[in-house]
Every structure is written in structure tokens, then in C-alpha cells.
PDB file of C-alpha atoms and ligand atoms in Angstrom:
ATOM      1  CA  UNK A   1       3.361  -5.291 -10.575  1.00 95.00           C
ATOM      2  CA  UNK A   2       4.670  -4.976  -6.908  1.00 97.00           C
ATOM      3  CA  UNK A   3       7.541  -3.084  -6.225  1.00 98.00           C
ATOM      4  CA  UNK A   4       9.195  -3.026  -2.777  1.00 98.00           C
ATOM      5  CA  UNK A   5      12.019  -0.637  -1.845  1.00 97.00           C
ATOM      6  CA  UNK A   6      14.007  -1.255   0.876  1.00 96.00           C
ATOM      7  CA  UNK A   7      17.424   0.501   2.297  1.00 94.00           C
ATOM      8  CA  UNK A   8      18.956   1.077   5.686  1.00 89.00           C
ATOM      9  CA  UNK A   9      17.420   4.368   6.988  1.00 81.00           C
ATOM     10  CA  UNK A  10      19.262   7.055   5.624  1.00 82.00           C
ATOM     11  CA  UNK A  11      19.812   5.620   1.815  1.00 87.00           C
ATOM     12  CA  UNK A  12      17.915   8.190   0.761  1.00 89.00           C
ATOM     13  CA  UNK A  13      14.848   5.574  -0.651  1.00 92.00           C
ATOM     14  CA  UNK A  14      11.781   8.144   0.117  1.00 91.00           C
ATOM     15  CA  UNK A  15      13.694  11.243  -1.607  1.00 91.00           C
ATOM     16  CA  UNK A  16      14.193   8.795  -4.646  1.00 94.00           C
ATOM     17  CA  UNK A  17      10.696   7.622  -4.651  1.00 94.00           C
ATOM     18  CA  UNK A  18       9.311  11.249  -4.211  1.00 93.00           C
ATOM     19  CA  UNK A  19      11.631  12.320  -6.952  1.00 94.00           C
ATOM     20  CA  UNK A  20       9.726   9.733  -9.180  1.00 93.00           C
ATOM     21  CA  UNK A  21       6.443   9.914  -8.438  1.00 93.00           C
ATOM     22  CA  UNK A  22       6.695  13.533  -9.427  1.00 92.00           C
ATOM     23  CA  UNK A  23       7.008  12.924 -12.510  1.00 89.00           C
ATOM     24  CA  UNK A  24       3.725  12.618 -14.439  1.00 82.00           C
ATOM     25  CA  UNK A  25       4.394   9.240 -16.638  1.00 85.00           C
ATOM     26  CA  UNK A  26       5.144   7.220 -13.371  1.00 88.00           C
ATOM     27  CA  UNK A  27       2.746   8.808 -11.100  1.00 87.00           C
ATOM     28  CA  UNK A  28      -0.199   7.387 -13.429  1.00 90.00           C
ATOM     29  CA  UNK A  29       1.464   3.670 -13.588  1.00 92.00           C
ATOM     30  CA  UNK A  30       2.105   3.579 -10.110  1.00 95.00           C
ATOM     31  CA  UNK A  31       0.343   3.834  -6.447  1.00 95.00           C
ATOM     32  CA  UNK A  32       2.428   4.398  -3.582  1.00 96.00           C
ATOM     33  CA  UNK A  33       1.028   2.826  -0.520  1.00 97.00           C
ATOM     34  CA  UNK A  34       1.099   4.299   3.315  1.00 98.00           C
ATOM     35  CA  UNK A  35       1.916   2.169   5.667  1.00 98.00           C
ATOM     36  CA  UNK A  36       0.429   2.319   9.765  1.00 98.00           C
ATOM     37  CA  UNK A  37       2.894   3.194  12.020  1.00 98.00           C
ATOM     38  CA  UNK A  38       3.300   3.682  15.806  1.00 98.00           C
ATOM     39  CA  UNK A  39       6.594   5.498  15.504  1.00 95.00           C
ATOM     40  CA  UNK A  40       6.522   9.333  16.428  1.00 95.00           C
ATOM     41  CA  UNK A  41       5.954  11.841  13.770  1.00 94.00           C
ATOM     42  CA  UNK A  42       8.894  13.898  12.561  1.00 88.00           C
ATOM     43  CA  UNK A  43       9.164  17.419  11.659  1.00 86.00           C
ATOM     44  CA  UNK A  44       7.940  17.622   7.926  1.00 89.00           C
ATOM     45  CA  UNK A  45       6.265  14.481   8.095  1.00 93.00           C
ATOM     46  CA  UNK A  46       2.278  14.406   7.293  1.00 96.00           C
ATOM     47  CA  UNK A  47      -0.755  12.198   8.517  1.00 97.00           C
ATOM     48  CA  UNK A  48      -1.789  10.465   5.971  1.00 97.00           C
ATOM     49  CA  UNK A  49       0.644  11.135   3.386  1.00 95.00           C
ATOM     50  CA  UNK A  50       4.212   9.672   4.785  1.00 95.00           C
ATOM     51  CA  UNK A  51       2.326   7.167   6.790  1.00 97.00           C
ATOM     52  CA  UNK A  52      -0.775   7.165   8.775  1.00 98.00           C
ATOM     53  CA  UNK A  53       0.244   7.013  12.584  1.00 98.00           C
ATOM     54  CA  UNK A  54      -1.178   5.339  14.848  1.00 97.00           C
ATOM     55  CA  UNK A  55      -1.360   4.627  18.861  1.00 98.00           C
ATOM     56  CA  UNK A  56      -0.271   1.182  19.676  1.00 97.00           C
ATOM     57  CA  UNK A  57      -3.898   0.277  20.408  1.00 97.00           C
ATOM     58  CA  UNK A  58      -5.401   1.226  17.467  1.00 97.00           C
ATOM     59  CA  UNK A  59      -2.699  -1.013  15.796  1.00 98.00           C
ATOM     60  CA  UNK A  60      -3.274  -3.647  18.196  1.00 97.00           C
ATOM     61  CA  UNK A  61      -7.030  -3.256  17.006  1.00 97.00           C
ATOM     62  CA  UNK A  62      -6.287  -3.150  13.019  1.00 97.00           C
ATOM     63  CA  UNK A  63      -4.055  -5.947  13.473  1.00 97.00           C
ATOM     64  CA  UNK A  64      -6.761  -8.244  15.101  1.00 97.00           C
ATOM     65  CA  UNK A  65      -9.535  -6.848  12.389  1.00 97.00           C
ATOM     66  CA  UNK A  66      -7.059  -8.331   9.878  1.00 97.00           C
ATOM     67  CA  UNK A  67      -6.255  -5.145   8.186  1.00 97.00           C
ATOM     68  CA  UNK A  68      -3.042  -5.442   7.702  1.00 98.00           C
ATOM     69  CA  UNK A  69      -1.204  -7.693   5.128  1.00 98.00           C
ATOM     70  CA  UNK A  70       2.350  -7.741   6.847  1.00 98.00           C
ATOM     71  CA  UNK A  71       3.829  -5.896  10.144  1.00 98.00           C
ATOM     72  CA  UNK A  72       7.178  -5.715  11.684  1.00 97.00           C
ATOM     73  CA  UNK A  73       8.862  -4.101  14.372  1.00 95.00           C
ATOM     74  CA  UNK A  74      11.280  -2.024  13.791  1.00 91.00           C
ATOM     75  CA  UNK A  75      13.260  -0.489  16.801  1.00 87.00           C
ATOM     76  CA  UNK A  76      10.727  -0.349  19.089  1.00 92.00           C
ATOM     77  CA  UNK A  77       8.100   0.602  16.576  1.00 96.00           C
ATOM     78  CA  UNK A  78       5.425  -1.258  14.466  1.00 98.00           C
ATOM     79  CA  UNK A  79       5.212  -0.558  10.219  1.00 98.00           C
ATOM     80  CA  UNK A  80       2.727  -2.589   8.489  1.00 98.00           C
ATOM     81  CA  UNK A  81       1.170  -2.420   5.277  1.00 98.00           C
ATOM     82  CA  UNK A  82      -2.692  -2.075   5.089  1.00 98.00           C
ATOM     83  CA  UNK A  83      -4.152  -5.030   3.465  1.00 98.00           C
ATOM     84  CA  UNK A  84      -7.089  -3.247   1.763  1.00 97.00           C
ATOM     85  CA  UNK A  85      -5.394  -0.997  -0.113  1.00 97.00           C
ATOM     86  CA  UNK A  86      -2.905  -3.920  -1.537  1.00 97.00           C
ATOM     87  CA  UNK A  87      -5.308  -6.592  -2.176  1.00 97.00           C
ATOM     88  CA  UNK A  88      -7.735  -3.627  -4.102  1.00 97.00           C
ATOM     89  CA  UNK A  89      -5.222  -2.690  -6.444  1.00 96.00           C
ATOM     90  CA  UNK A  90      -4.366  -5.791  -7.496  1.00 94.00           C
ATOM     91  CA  UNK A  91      -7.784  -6.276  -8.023  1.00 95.00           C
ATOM     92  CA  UNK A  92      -8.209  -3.266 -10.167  1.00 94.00           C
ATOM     93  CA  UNK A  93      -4.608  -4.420 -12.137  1.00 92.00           C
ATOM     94  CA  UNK A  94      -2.955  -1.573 -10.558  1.00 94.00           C
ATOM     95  CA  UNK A  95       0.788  -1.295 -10.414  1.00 96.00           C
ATOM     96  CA  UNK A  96       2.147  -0.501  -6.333  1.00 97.00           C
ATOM     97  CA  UNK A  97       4.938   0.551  -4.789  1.00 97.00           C
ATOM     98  CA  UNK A  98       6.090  -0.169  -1.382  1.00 98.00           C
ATOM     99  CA  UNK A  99       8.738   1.211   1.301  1.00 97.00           C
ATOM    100  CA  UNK A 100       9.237  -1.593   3.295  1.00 97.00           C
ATOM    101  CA  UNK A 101      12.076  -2.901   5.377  1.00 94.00           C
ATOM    102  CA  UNK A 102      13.761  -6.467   4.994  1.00 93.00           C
ATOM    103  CA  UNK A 103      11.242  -8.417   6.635  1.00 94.00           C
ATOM    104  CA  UNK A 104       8.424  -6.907   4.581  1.00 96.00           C
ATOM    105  CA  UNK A 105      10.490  -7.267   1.734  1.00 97.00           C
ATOM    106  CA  UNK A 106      10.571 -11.154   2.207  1.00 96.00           C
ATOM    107  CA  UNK A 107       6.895 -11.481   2.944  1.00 97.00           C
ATOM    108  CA  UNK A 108       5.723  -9.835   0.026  1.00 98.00           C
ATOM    109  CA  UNK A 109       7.964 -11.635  -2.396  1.00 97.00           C
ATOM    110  CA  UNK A 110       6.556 -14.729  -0.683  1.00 97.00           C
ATOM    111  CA  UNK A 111       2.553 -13.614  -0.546  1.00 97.00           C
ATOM    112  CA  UNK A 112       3.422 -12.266  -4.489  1.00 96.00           C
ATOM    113  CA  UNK A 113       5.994 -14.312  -6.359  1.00 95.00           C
ATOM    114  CA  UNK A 114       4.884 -13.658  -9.896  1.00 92.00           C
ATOM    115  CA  UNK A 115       4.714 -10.169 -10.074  1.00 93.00           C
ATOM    116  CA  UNK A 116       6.557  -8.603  -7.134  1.00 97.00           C
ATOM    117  CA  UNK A 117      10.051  -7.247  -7.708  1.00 97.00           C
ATOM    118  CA  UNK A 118      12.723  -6.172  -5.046  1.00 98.00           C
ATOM    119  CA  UNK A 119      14.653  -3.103  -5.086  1.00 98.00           C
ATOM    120  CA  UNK A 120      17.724  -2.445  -2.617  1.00 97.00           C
ATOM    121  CA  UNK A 121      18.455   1.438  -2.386  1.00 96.00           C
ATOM    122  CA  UNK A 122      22.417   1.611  -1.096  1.00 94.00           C
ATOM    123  CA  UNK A 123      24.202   4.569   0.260  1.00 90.00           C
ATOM    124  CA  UNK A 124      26.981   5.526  -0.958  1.00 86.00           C
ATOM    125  CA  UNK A 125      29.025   4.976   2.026  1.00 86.00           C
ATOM    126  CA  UNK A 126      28.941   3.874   5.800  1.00 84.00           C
ATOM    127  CA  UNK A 127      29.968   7.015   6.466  1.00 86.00           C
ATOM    128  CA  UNK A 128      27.963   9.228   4.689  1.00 86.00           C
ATOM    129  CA  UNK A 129      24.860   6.987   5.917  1.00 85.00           C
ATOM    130  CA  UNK A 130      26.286   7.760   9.870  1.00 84.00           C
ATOM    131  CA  UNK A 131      25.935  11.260   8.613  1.00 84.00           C
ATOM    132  CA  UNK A 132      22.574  11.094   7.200  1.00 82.00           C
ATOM    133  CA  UNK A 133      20.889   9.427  10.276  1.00 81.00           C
ATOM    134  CA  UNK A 134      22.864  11.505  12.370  1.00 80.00           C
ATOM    135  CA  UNK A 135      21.268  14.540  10.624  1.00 78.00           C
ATOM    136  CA  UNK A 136      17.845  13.216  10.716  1.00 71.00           C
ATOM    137  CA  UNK A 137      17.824  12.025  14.133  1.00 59.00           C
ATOM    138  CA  UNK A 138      19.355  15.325  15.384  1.00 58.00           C
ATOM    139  CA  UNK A 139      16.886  15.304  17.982  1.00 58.00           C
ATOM    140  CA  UNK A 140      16.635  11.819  18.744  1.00 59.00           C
ATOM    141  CA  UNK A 141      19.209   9.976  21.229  1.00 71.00           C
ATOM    142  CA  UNK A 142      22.393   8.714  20.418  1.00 75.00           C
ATOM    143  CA  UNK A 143      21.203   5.602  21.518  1.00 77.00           C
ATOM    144  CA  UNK A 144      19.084   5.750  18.124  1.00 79.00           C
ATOM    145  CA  UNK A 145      21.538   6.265  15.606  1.00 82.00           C
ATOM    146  CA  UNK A 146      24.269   3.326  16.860  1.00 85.00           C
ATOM    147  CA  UNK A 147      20.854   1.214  16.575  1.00 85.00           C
ATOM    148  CA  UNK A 148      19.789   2.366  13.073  1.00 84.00           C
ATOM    149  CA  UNK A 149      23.551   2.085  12.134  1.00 86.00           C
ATOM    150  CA  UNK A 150      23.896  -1.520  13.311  1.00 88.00           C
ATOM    151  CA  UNK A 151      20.881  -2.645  11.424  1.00 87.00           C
ATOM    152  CA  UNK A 152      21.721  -0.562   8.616  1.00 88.00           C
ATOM    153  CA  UNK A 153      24.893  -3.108   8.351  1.00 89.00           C
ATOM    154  CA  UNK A 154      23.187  -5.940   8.802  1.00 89.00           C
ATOM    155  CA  UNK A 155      20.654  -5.233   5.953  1.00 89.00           C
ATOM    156  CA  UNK A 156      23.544  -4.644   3.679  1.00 91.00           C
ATOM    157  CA  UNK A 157      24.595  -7.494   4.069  1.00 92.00           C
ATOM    158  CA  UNK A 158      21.372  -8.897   2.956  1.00 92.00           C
ATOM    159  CA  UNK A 159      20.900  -6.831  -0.416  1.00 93.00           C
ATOM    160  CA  UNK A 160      22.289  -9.515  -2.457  1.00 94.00           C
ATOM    161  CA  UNK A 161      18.576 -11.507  -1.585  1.00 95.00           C
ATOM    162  CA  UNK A 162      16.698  -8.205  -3.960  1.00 97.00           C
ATOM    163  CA  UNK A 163      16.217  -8.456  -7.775  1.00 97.00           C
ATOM    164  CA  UNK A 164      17.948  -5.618  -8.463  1.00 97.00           C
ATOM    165  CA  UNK A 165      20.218  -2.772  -6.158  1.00 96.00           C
ATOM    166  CA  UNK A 166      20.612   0.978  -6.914  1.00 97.00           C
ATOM    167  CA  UNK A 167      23.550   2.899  -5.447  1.00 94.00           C
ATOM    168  CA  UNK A 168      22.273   6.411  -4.476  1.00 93.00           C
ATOM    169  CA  UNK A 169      25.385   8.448  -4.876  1.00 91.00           C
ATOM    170  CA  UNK A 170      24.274  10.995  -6.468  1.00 93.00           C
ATOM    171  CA  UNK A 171      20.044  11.951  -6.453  1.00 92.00           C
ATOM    172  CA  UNK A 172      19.677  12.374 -10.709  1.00 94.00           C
ATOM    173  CA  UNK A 173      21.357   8.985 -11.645  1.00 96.00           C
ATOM    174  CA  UNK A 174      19.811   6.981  -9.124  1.00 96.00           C
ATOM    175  CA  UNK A 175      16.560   8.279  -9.929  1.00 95.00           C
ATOM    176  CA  UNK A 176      17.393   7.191 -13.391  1.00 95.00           C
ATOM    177  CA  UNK A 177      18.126   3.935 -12.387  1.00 96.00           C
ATOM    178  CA  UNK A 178      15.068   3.146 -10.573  1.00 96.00           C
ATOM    179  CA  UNK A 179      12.854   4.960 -13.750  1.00 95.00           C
ATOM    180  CA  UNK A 180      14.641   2.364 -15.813  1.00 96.00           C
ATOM    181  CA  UNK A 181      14.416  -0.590 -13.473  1.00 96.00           C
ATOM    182  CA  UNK A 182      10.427  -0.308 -13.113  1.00 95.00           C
ATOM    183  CA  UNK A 183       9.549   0.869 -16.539  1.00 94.00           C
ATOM    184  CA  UNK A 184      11.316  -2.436 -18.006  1.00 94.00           C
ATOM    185  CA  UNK A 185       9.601  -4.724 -15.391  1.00 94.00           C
ATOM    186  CA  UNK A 186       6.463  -3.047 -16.269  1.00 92.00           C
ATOM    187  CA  UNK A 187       6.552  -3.646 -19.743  1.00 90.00           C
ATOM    188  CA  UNK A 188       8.402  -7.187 -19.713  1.00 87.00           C
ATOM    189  CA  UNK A 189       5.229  -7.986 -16.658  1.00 78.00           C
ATOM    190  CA  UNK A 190       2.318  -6.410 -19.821  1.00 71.00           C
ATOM    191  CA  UNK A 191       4.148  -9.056 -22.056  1.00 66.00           C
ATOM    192  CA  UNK A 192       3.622 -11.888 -19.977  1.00 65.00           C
ATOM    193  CA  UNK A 193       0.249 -11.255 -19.321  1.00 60.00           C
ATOM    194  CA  UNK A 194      -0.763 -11.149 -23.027  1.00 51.00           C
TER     195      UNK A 194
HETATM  196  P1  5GP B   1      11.387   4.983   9.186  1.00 53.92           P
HETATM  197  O1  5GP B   1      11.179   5.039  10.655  1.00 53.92           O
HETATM  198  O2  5GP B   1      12.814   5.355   8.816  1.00 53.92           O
HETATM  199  O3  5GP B   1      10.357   5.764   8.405  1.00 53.92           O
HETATM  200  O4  5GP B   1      11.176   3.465   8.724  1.00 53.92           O
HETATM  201  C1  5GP B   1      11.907   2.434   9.322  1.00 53.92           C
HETATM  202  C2  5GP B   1      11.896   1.207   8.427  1.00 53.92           C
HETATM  203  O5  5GP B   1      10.590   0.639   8.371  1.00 53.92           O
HETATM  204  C3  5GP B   1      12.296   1.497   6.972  1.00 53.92           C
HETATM  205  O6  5GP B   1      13.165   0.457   6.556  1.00 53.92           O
HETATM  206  C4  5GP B   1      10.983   1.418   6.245  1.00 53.92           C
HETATM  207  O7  5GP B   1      11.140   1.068   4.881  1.00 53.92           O
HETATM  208  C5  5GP B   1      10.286   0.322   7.019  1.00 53.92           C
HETATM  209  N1  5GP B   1       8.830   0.309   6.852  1.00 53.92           N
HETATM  210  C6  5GP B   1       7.982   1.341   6.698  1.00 53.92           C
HETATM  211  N2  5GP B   1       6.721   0.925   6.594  1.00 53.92           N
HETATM  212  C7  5GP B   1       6.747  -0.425   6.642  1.00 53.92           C
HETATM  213  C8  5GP B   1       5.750  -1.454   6.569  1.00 53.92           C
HETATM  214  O8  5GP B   1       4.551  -1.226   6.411  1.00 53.92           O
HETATM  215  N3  5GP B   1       6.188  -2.730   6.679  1.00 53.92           N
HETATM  216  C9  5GP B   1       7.496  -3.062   6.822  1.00 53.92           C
HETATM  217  N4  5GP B   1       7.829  -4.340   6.893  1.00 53.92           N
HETATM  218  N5  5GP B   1       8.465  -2.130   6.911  1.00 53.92           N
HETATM  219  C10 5GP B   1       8.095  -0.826   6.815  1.00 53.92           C
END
């Protein structure tokens, strides 16, 4: 199975995956995969282990070597998912999960009909997400957080086009939800395949 997680920036989607892949049962079932990016690093963040960054060349480079499996740009920035590390888990019959934004969402569903399943983290309120990126970006410009709000609204608006959509008001439930979500699609997915 593919899982892809998606959620305006500031849902609260990487605290809920962390959260998850804590715990032992899930951790075994499920690889998480890190994504290139060219966007800065943040305070907290780690090479390697939130994503691996990269200077635009070197992207420029892994994109021509056809490493990646899908890119976007995302304010400025490029995300993309390496292809290697997707294509050699499904090999092995190994469950992954992706962070991805709407676009990546899309293109994996498309690539991976069969066995992919999309999962729309919402915040609990416009206001509370405001809040969130506001905190997050407290070093960044302004500029920034009107631009993550206004796309934040527009992928809203687009969760209905996911499988399934968990509200992250508060960290235990929603961590719950998600548990629930992917354990049933795991076992309904072992069923089919029998
Ligand atoms: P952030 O800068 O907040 O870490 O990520 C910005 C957005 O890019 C988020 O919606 C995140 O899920 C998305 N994203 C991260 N990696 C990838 C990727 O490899 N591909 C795509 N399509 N989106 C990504």
C-alpha cells in the first residue's frame, strides 16, 4: 500500500505522522519516504531525516538522471519524491507513506491506482492554521505566511478529491484516526491480494 498525506502547511500532518511511526506496530508495516528539497532548512529540521536538501543544481541534475518519480514547486521551492526508494519498496511488497502536497497527491494516485490511498489532514480552523504558520514562519517574511495561507485555502477546497480526511483538533484522536484509517486499508489491501 501507498499512503499519501497531504494538508495545508500548518495542519499539523508531520507531528501526526511522527506520532505514528513511533509506535512500534506501525513503524514495522510502514516506510516513510524523504523527499529532495531545495527549500531552506529550518531550525530542528535534519539532513536526511525530514528531507534531504538539496541546491537547485543538484536537483536540476537528479531530475535529468530520472531520479525522481514526481516534483512540484511549491512557493518558490522544489519537493519531489525519489523514485528509487518508491519503485524498491514496492518491489520488496513494502507498505509507504508519503507527505506530499496536492499535486503529488494526484500523480501518485494516477502512477498507483490500485493500491494508493489519499489522506487529507485538516486544521481545525483558519484561524488556528494563521496561527500555526505564523508560529513556524516566525522568522520568515510576512510575505510567506499570506502565501502559505492562500494556498492553504485553496487546498481545502480540494480535500473532498482524498479517500478519506482527518480533522486534527486535538493530537491523540487524530492520531487515532489515521492508526485506524491505514491499519483497515492494510488489511482490506492483504485480502485482495490473496
Ligand atoms: P514544507 O515546506 O511545509 O515542508 O512543505 C511544503 C509542501 O510540500 C507540503 O504540502 C508538503 O507535503 C509538500 N511536499 C513535501 N515533499 C514533497 C514531494 O516530494 N512532492 C510533493 N509533490 N510535495 C511535497
Amino acid at each position: 500500500m501507498i499512503f499519501v498525506i497531504s494538508g495545508p502547511s500548518g495542519s499539523g500532518k508531520t507531528t501526526l505522522l511522527e506520532r505514528l511511526l513511533k509506535e512500534a506496530g506501525l513503524r514495522r508495516l510502514l516506510r516513510k519516504s524523504i523527499s529532495f528539497t531545495t527549500r531552506p532548512k529550518r531550525s530542528g529540521e535534519r539532513q536526511g531525516r525530514d528531507y534531504v536538501f538539496l541546491a537547485r543544481d543538484d536537483f536540476r541534475r537528479a531530475l535529468k538522471a530520472k531520479k525522481i518519480l514526481e516534483w512540484t514547486n511549491f512557493l518558490g521551492y522544489y519537493y519531489a519524491t525519489p523514485r528509487d526508494f518508491v519503485e524498491g519498496q514496492i518491489k520488496k511488497g513494502g507498505n509507504i507513506v508519503l507527505c506530499l502536497d496536492l499535486a503529488g497527491a494526484r500523480k501518485i494516485k494516477r502512477l498507483y491506482p490500485r493500491n494508493t490511498a489519499t489522506i487529507f489532514i485538516v486544521p481545525p480552523s483558519l484561524e488556528t492554521l494563521r496561527r500555526r504558520i505564523a508560529q513556524r514562519c516566525h522568522r520568515t517574511k510576512k510575505e510567506e505566511v499570506s502565501r502559505r495561507l492562500e494556498l492553504a485555502r485553496a487546498e481545502l477546497r480540494a480535500s473532498r478529491e482524498y479517500d478519506f480526511t482527518v480533522v486534527n483538533k486535538n493530537l491523540h484522536q487524530a492520531v487515532k484516526e489515521l492508526r485506524g484509517i491505514m491499519l483497515n486499508a492494510l488489511s482490506q489491501h492483504r485480502c485482495t491480494q490473496i
